[in-house]
């Protein structure tokens, strides 16, 4: 079974530019999460999709961040315009349909974003 | 106070040692609990879930104390390959979703 994949693995952009990160979850996983880890800090939840619907986006920092999951398959996270504080590692994770209170999330390798 | 707190370490132990990590959480409505392992510059991977009754997987034992809002992970007979960062993760329910909150992680270094 193929794992969660993310593209690109690294991105270096200038402040004010736009960047789009992509996540391909494990096939058949309805749940898709985005997280961010800023250097020296803990991993922070950004948002959760169930299929194509945003279930919870309470962790999105501000309206410069836009996540989509058209068709309920892959997801994109766009940052426009990027600011210096957006630098960090962006992880995507997926899991099977929620069953009770436990589910295992499988993480992708992350996209390392550097904003100069 | 952070929602999930862990001692960052590093814990530097010799092979064969027993080491214990602790984690406290502040939200009493938290519903499920996990330990993840993260190797340097890699993604987190689930190590084990944590139940009130305690659970064991080989050399690893996890324990949850809901009254004290405390989670632990015990590693016996440490191996060099156990060197990694161990993340405590606490889920809280939110309108049909589960929002994971991560601790900053505890770094373990096992040396020969």
mmCIF file of C-alpha atoms in Angstrom:
data_model
loop_
_atom_site.group_PDB
_atom_site.id
_atom_site.type_symbol
_atom_site.label_atom_id
_atom_site.label_comp_id
_atom_site.label_asym_id
_atom_site.label_seq_id
_atom_site.Cartn_x
_atom_site.Cartn_y
_atom_site.Cartn_z
ATOM 1 C CA UNK A 1 0.000 0.000 0.000
ATOM 2 C CA UNK A 2 1.450 3.361 -1.008
ATOM 3 C CA UNK A 3 1.893 5.851 1.813
ATOM 4 C CA UNK A 4 0.953 9.497 2.061
ATOM 5 C CA UNK A 5 2.922 11.569 -0.412
ATOM 6 C CA UNK A 6 3.601 15.284 -0.405
ATOM 7 C CA UNK A 7 4.941 17.614 -3.045
ATOM 8 C CA UNK A 8 7.259 19.417 -3.133
ATOM 9 C CA UNK A 9 9.632 18.131 -0.503
ATOM 10 C CA UNK A 10 11.266 21.544 -0.232
ATOM 11 C CA UNK A 11 10.220 25.010 -1.323
ATOM 12 C CA UNK A 12 12.139 28.250 -0.999
ATOM 13 C CA UNK A 13 10.228 31.383 -1.906
ATOM 14 C CA UNK A 14 10.411 35.092 -1.263
ATOM 15 C CA UNK A 15 8.095 36.973 1.023
ATOM 16 C CA UNK A 16 4.977 37.971 -0.878
ATOM 17 C CA UNK A 17 5.051 35.054 -3.288
ATOM 18 C CA UNK A 18 2.510 32.271 -3.499
ATOM 19 C CA UNK A 19 3.181 28.620 -2.801
ATOM 20 C CA UNK A 20 0.925 25.607 -3.206
ATOM 21 C CA UNK A 21 1.601 22.403 -1.330
ATOM 22 C CA UNK A 22 0.053 19.127 -2.382
ATOM 23 C CA UNK A 23 -0.850 16.036 -0.395
ATOM 24 C CA UNK A 24 -1.947 12.679 -1.759
ATOM 25 C CA UNK A 25 -3.433 10.570 1.033
ATOM 26 C CA UNK A 26 -3.523 6.806 1.198
ATOM 27 C CA UNK A 27 -6.181 5.532 -1.153
ATOM 28 C CA UNK A 28 -9.506 5.073 0.589
ATOM 29 C CA UNK A 29 -8.683 7.316 3.540
ATOM 30 C CA UNK A 30 -11.546 9.739 4.047
ATOM 31 C CA UNK A 31 -9.796 11.785 6.704
ATOM 32 C CA UNK A 32 -7.047 14.176 5.713
ATOM 33 C CA UNK A 33 -5.247 16.519 8.066
ATOM 34 C CA UNK A 34 -2.766 19.348 7.566
ATOM 35 C CA UNK A 35 -0.243 20.256 10.252
ATOM 36 C CA UNK A 36 2.643 22.660 10.553
ATOM 37 C CA UNK A 37 5.801 22.533 12.607
ATOM 38 C CA UNK A 38 7.652 25.782 13.067
ATOM 39 C CA UNK A 39 11.282 25.368 14.106
ATOM 40 C CA UNK A 40 11.621 24.717 17.807
ATOM 41 C CA UNK A 41 7.882 24.388 18.336
ATOM 42 C CA UNK A 42 5.412 21.549 18.502
ATOM 43 C CA UNK A 43 3.446 20.221 15.551
ATOM 44 C CA UNK A 44 0.252 22.256 15.244
ATOM 45 C CA UNK A 45 -3.035 21.157 13.748
ATOM 46 C CA UNK A 46 -4.246 23.313 10.847
ATOM 47 C CA UNK A 47 -7.354 21.640 9.498
ATOM 48 C CA UNK A 48 -9.233 18.413 8.912
ATOM 49 C CA UNK A 49 -11.086 17.215 5.840
ATOM 50 C CA UNK A 50 -13.582 14.397 5.746
ATOM 51 C CA UNK A 51 -13.723 13.527 2.087
ATOM 52 C CA UNK A 52 -14.102 16.904 0.356
ATOM 53 C CA UNK A 53 -15.639 18.724 3.328
ATOM 54 C CA UNK A 54 -13.738 20.830 5.821
ATOM 55 C CA UNK A 55 -14.641 19.305 9.161
ATOM 56 C CA UNK A 56 -12.560 21.642 11.254
ATOM 57 C CA UNK A 57 -10.292 24.506 10.176
ATOM 58 C CA UNK A 58 -9.824 26.089 13.560
ATOM 59 C CA UNK A 59 -6.049 25.799 13.328
ATOM 60 C CA UNK A 60 -5.617 27.801 10.150
ATOM 61 C CA UNK A 61 -3.481 30.820 11.076
ATOM 62 C CA UNK A 62 -5.213 33.437 8.911
ATOM 63 C CA UNK A 63 -6.899 34.010 5.576
ATOM 64 C CA UNK A 64 -3.621 33.817 3.691
ATOM 65 C CA UNK A 65 -3.966 30.048 3.957
ATOM 66 C CA UNK A 66 -6.438 28.208 1.736
ATOM 67 C CA UNK A 67 -6.914 24.453 1.724
ATOM 68 C CA UNK A 68 -8.925 22.490 -0.774
ATOM 69 C CA UNK A 69 -9.733 18.862 -1.384
ATOM 70 C CA UNK A 70 -11.733 18.717 -4.565
ATOM 71 C CA UNK A 71 -13.243 15.307 -5.205
ATOM 72 C CA UNK A 72 -12.162 14.071 -1.826
ATOM 73 C CA UNK A 73 -8.831 12.734 -3.053
ATOM 74 C CA UNK A 74 -5.695 14.852 -2.973
ATOM 75 C CA UNK A 75 -5.528 18.144 -1.124
ATOM 76 C CA UNK A 76 -3.724 21.412 -1.696
ATOM 77 C CA UNK A 77 -2.682 24.067 0.768
ATOM 78 C CA UNK A 78 -2.014 27.472 -0.732
ATOM 79 C CA UNK A 79 -0.233 30.273 1.057
ATOM 80 C CA UNK A 80 -0.779 33.660 -0.549
ATOM 81 C CA UNK A 81 1.052 35.922 0.043
ATOM 82 C CA UNK A 82 3.709 34.105 2.047
ATOM 83 C CA UNK A 83 5.243 35.781 5.088
ATOM 84 C CA UNK A 84 8.478 35.006 6.910
ATOM 85 C CA UNK A 85 6.641 33.385 9.823
ATOM 86 C CA UNK A 86 5.094 30.829 7.479
ATOM 87 C CA UNK A 87 8.413 29.001 7.277
ATOM 88 C CA UNK A 88 8.304 25.496 8.696
ATOM 89 C CA UNK A 89 7.523 21.918 7.839
ATOM 90 C CA UNK A 90 4.007 21.223 6.627
ATOM 91 C CA UNK A 91 2.814 17.697 7.260
ATOM 92 C CA UNK A 92 -0.196 16.000 5.821
ATOM 93 C CA UNK A 93 -1.736 12.920 7.394
ATOM 94 C CA UNK A 94 -4.590 10.629 6.470
ATOM 95 C CA UNK A 95 -6.649 8.017 8.216
ATOM 96 C CA UNK A 96 -9.528 5.700 7.534
ATOM 97 C CA UNK A 97 -13.062 6.680 8.303
ATOM 98 C CA UNK A 98 -13.408 7.597 11.946
ATOM 99 C CA UNK A 99 -14.360 4.696 14.136
ATOM 100 C CA UNK A 100 -14.980 5.533 17.762
ATOM 101 C CA UNK A 101 -12.315 7.694 19.254
ATOM 102 C CA UNK A 102 -9.308 5.888 17.887
ATOM 103 C CA UNK A 103 -7.785 6.012 14.471
ATOM 104 C CA UNK A 104 -4.218 5.838 13.287
ATOM 105 C CA UNK A 105 -2.975 8.743 11.275
ATOM 106 C CA UNK A 106 -0.350 8.069 8.635
ATOM 107 C CA UNK A 107 1.878 11.035 7.995
ATOM 108 C CA UNK A 108 3.494 12.136 4.806
ATOM 109 C CA UNK A 109 7.184 13.105 4.706
ATOM 110 C CA UNK A 110 6.357 16.794 4.917
ATOM 111 C CA UNK A 111 7.123 19.854 2.816
ATOM 112 C CA UNK A 112 9.854 22.089 4.172
ATOM 113 C CA UNK A 113 8.889 25.675 3.341
ATOM 114 C CA UNK A 114 11.379 28.497 3.654
ATOM 115 C CA UNK A 115 10.209 32.058 3.127
ATOM 116 C CA UNK A 116 13.027 34.567 2.612
ATOM 117 C CA UNK B 1 0.207 26.525 30.222
ATOM 118 C CA UNK B 2 0.629 24.383 27.119
ATOM 119 C CA UNK B 3 -2.112 21.863 26.362
ATOM 120 C CA UNK B 4 0.371 19.002 26.206
ATOM 121 C CA UNK B 5 3.647 19.215 28.057
ATOM 122 C CA UNK B 6 6.668 16.978 27.769
ATOM 123 C CA UNK B 7 10.182 17.121 29.143
ATOM 124 C CA UNK B 8 12.216 17.890 25.991
ATOM 125 C CA UNK B 9 15.288 16.014 27.243
ATOM 126 C CA UNK B 10 17.511 14.881 25.744
ATOM 127 C CA UNK B 11 17.577 11.638 27.642
ATOM 128 C CA UNK B 12 21.004 10.138 27.063
ATOM 129 C CA UNK B 13 21.077 6.466 28.121
ATOM 130 C CA UNK B 14 23.268 3.428 27.489
ATOM 131 C CA UNK B 15 22.044 0.420 25.582
ATOM 132 C CA UNK B 16 20.026 -1.884 27.778
ATOM 133 C CA UNK B 17 18.798 0.861 30.077
ATOM 134 C CA UNK B 18 15.191 1.441 31.020
ATOM 135 C CA UNK B 19 13.893 4.930 30.376
ATOM 136 C CA UNK B 20 10.569 6.576 31.145
ATOM 137 C CA UNK B 21 8.937 9.587 29.529
ATOM 138 C CA UNK B 22 6.112 11.584 30.986
ATOM 139 C CA UNK B 23 3.478 13.786 29.452
ATOM 140 C CA UNK B 24 0.768 15.914 31.042
ATOM 141 C CA UNK B 25 -2.275 17.387 29.351
ATOM 142 C CA UNK B 26 -4.495 20.221 30.464
ATOM 143 C CA UNK B 27 -7.826 19.525 28.751
ATOM 144 C CA UNK B 28 -9.863 17.147 30.897
ATOM 145 C CA UNK B 29 -12.193 16.522 27.939
ATOM 146 C CA UNK B 30 -9.403 14.804 26.024
ATOM 147 C CA UNK B 31 -10.557 11.484 24.696
ATOM 148 C CA UNK B 32 -7.728 9.490 23.204
ATOM 149 C CA UNK B 33 -4.020 9.374 23.690
ATOM 150 C CA UNK B 34 -1.036 8.250 21.677
ATOM 151 C CA UNK B 35 2.711 8.076 21.539
ATOM 152 C CA UNK B 36 4.326 8.790 18.188
ATOM 153 C CA UNK B 37 7.950 8.392 17.275
ATOM 154 C CA UNK B 38 9.741 10.832 14.984
ATOM 155 C CA UNK B 39 13.203 10.218 13.589
ATOM 156 C CA UNK B 40 15.350 13.164 12.605
ATOM 157 C CA UNK B 41 13.894 14.986 9.574
ATOM 158 C CA UNK B 42 11.267 12.296 9.108
ATOM 159 C CA UNK B 43 7.531 12.171 9.620
ATOM 160 C CA UNK B 44 5.918 11.059 12.894
ATOM 161 C CA UNK B 45 4.860 7.438 13.065
ATOM 162 C CA UNK B 46 2.430 5.910 15.512
ATOM 163 C CA UNK B 47 4.204 3.954 18.227
ATOM 164 C CA UNK B 48 1.229 2.980 20.338
ATOM 165 C CA UNK B 49 -2.071 4.171 21.657
ATOM 166 C CA UNK B 50 -2.535 4.590 25.382
ATOM 167 C CA UNK B 51 -5.337 3.108 27.446
ATOM 168 C CA UNK B 52 -6.346 3.589 31.060
ATOM 169 C CA UNK B 53 -5.701 -0.057 31.743
ATOM 170 C CA UNK B 54 -2.158 0.309 30.455
ATOM 171 C CA UNK B 55 -0.866 -1.457 27.433
ATOM 172 C CA UNK B 56 2.333 -3.151 26.445
ATOM 173 C CA UNK B 57 3.954 -3.823 23.094
ATOM 174 C CA UNK B 58 7.194 -5.717 23.454
ATOM 175 C CA UNK B 59 9.684 -3.496 25.257
ATOM 176 C CA UNK B 60 7.260 -0.569 25.324
ATOM 177 C CA UNK B 61 4.643 0.069 28.005
ATOM 178 C CA UNK B 62 2.215 2.981 27.970
ATOM 179 C CA UNK B 63 0.050 4.137 30.828
ATOM 180 C CA UNK B 64 -2.708 6.708 31.206
ATOM 181 C CA UNK B 65 -3.876 8.310 34.435
ATOM 182 C CA UNK B 66 -7.009 10.315 33.651
ATOM 183 C CA UNK B 67 -7.390 11.635 37.192
ATOM 184 C CA UNK B 68 -3.918 13.180 37.100
ATOM 185 C CA UNK B 69 -4.080 13.911 33.336
ATOM 186 C CA UNK B 70 -0.789 12.146 32.896
ATOM 187 C CA UNK B 71 0.569 9.752 30.281
ATOM 188 C CA UNK B 72 3.748 7.757 30.428
ATOM 189 C CA UNK B 73 5.906 5.663 28.144
ATOM 190 C CA UNK B 74 8.394 3.140 29.459
ATOM 191 C CA UNK B 75 11.078 1.647 27.239
ATOM 192 C CA UNK B 76 12.916 -1.381 28.578
ATOM 193 C CA UNK B 77 16.213 -2.768 27.307
ATOM 194 C CA UNK B 78 16.910 0.283 25.134
ATOM 195 C CA UNK B 79 18.381 -0.307 21.676
ATOM 196 C CA UNK B 80 20.462 2.069 19.589
ATOM 197 C CA UNK B 81 17.573 2.120 17.131
ATOM 198 C CA UNK B 82 15.280 3.578 19.796
ATOM 199 C CA UNK B 83 17.073 6.909 19.427
ATOM 200 C CA UNK B 84 14.408 9.337 18.223
ATOM 201 C CA UNK B 85 11.987 11.975 19.441
ATOM 202 C CA UNK B 86 8.888 10.665 21.169
ATOM 203 C CA UNK B 87 5.748 12.737 20.740
ATOM 204 C CA UNK B 88 2.827 12.656 23.131
ATOM 205 C CA UNK B 89 -0.452 13.258 21.269
ATOM 206 C CA UNK B 90 -3.805 13.958 22.854
ATOM 207 C CA UNK B 91 -7.076 14.026 20.919
ATOM 208 C CA UNK B 92 -10.089 16.051 21.873
ATOM 209 C CA UNK B 93 -13.464 15.762 20.249
ATOM 210 C CA UNK B 94 -14.809 18.698 18.295
ATOM 211 C CA UNK B 95 -18.122 18.480 16.488
ATOM 212 C CA UNK B 96 -17.631 15.093 14.898
ATOM 213 C CA UNK B 97 -13.913 15.536 14.470
ATOM 214 C CA UNK B 98 -10.921 14.727 16.612
ATOM 215 C CA UNK B 99 -8.326 17.431 16.994
ATOM 216 C CA UNK B 100 -4.864 16.126 17.859
ATOM 217 C CA UNK B 101 -2.660 18.237 20.083
ATOM 218 C CA UNK B 102 1.023 17.396 20.015
ATOM 219 C CA UNK B 103 3.623 17.842 22.695
ATOM 220 C CA UNK B 104 6.992 19.200 21.641
ATOM 221 C CA UNK B 105 8.526 15.790 22.012
ATOM 222 C CA UNK B 106 11.143 14.148 24.188
ATOM 223 C CA UNK B 107 14.483 13.379 22.613
ATOM 224 C CA UNK B 108 16.076 10.018 23.383
ATOM 225 C CA UNK B 109 19.678 9.175 22.589
ATOM 226 C CA UNK B 110 20.771 5.607 23.197
ATOM 227 C CA UNK B 111 24.537 5.163 23.135
ATOM 228 C CA UNK B 112 26.705 2.015 23.026
#
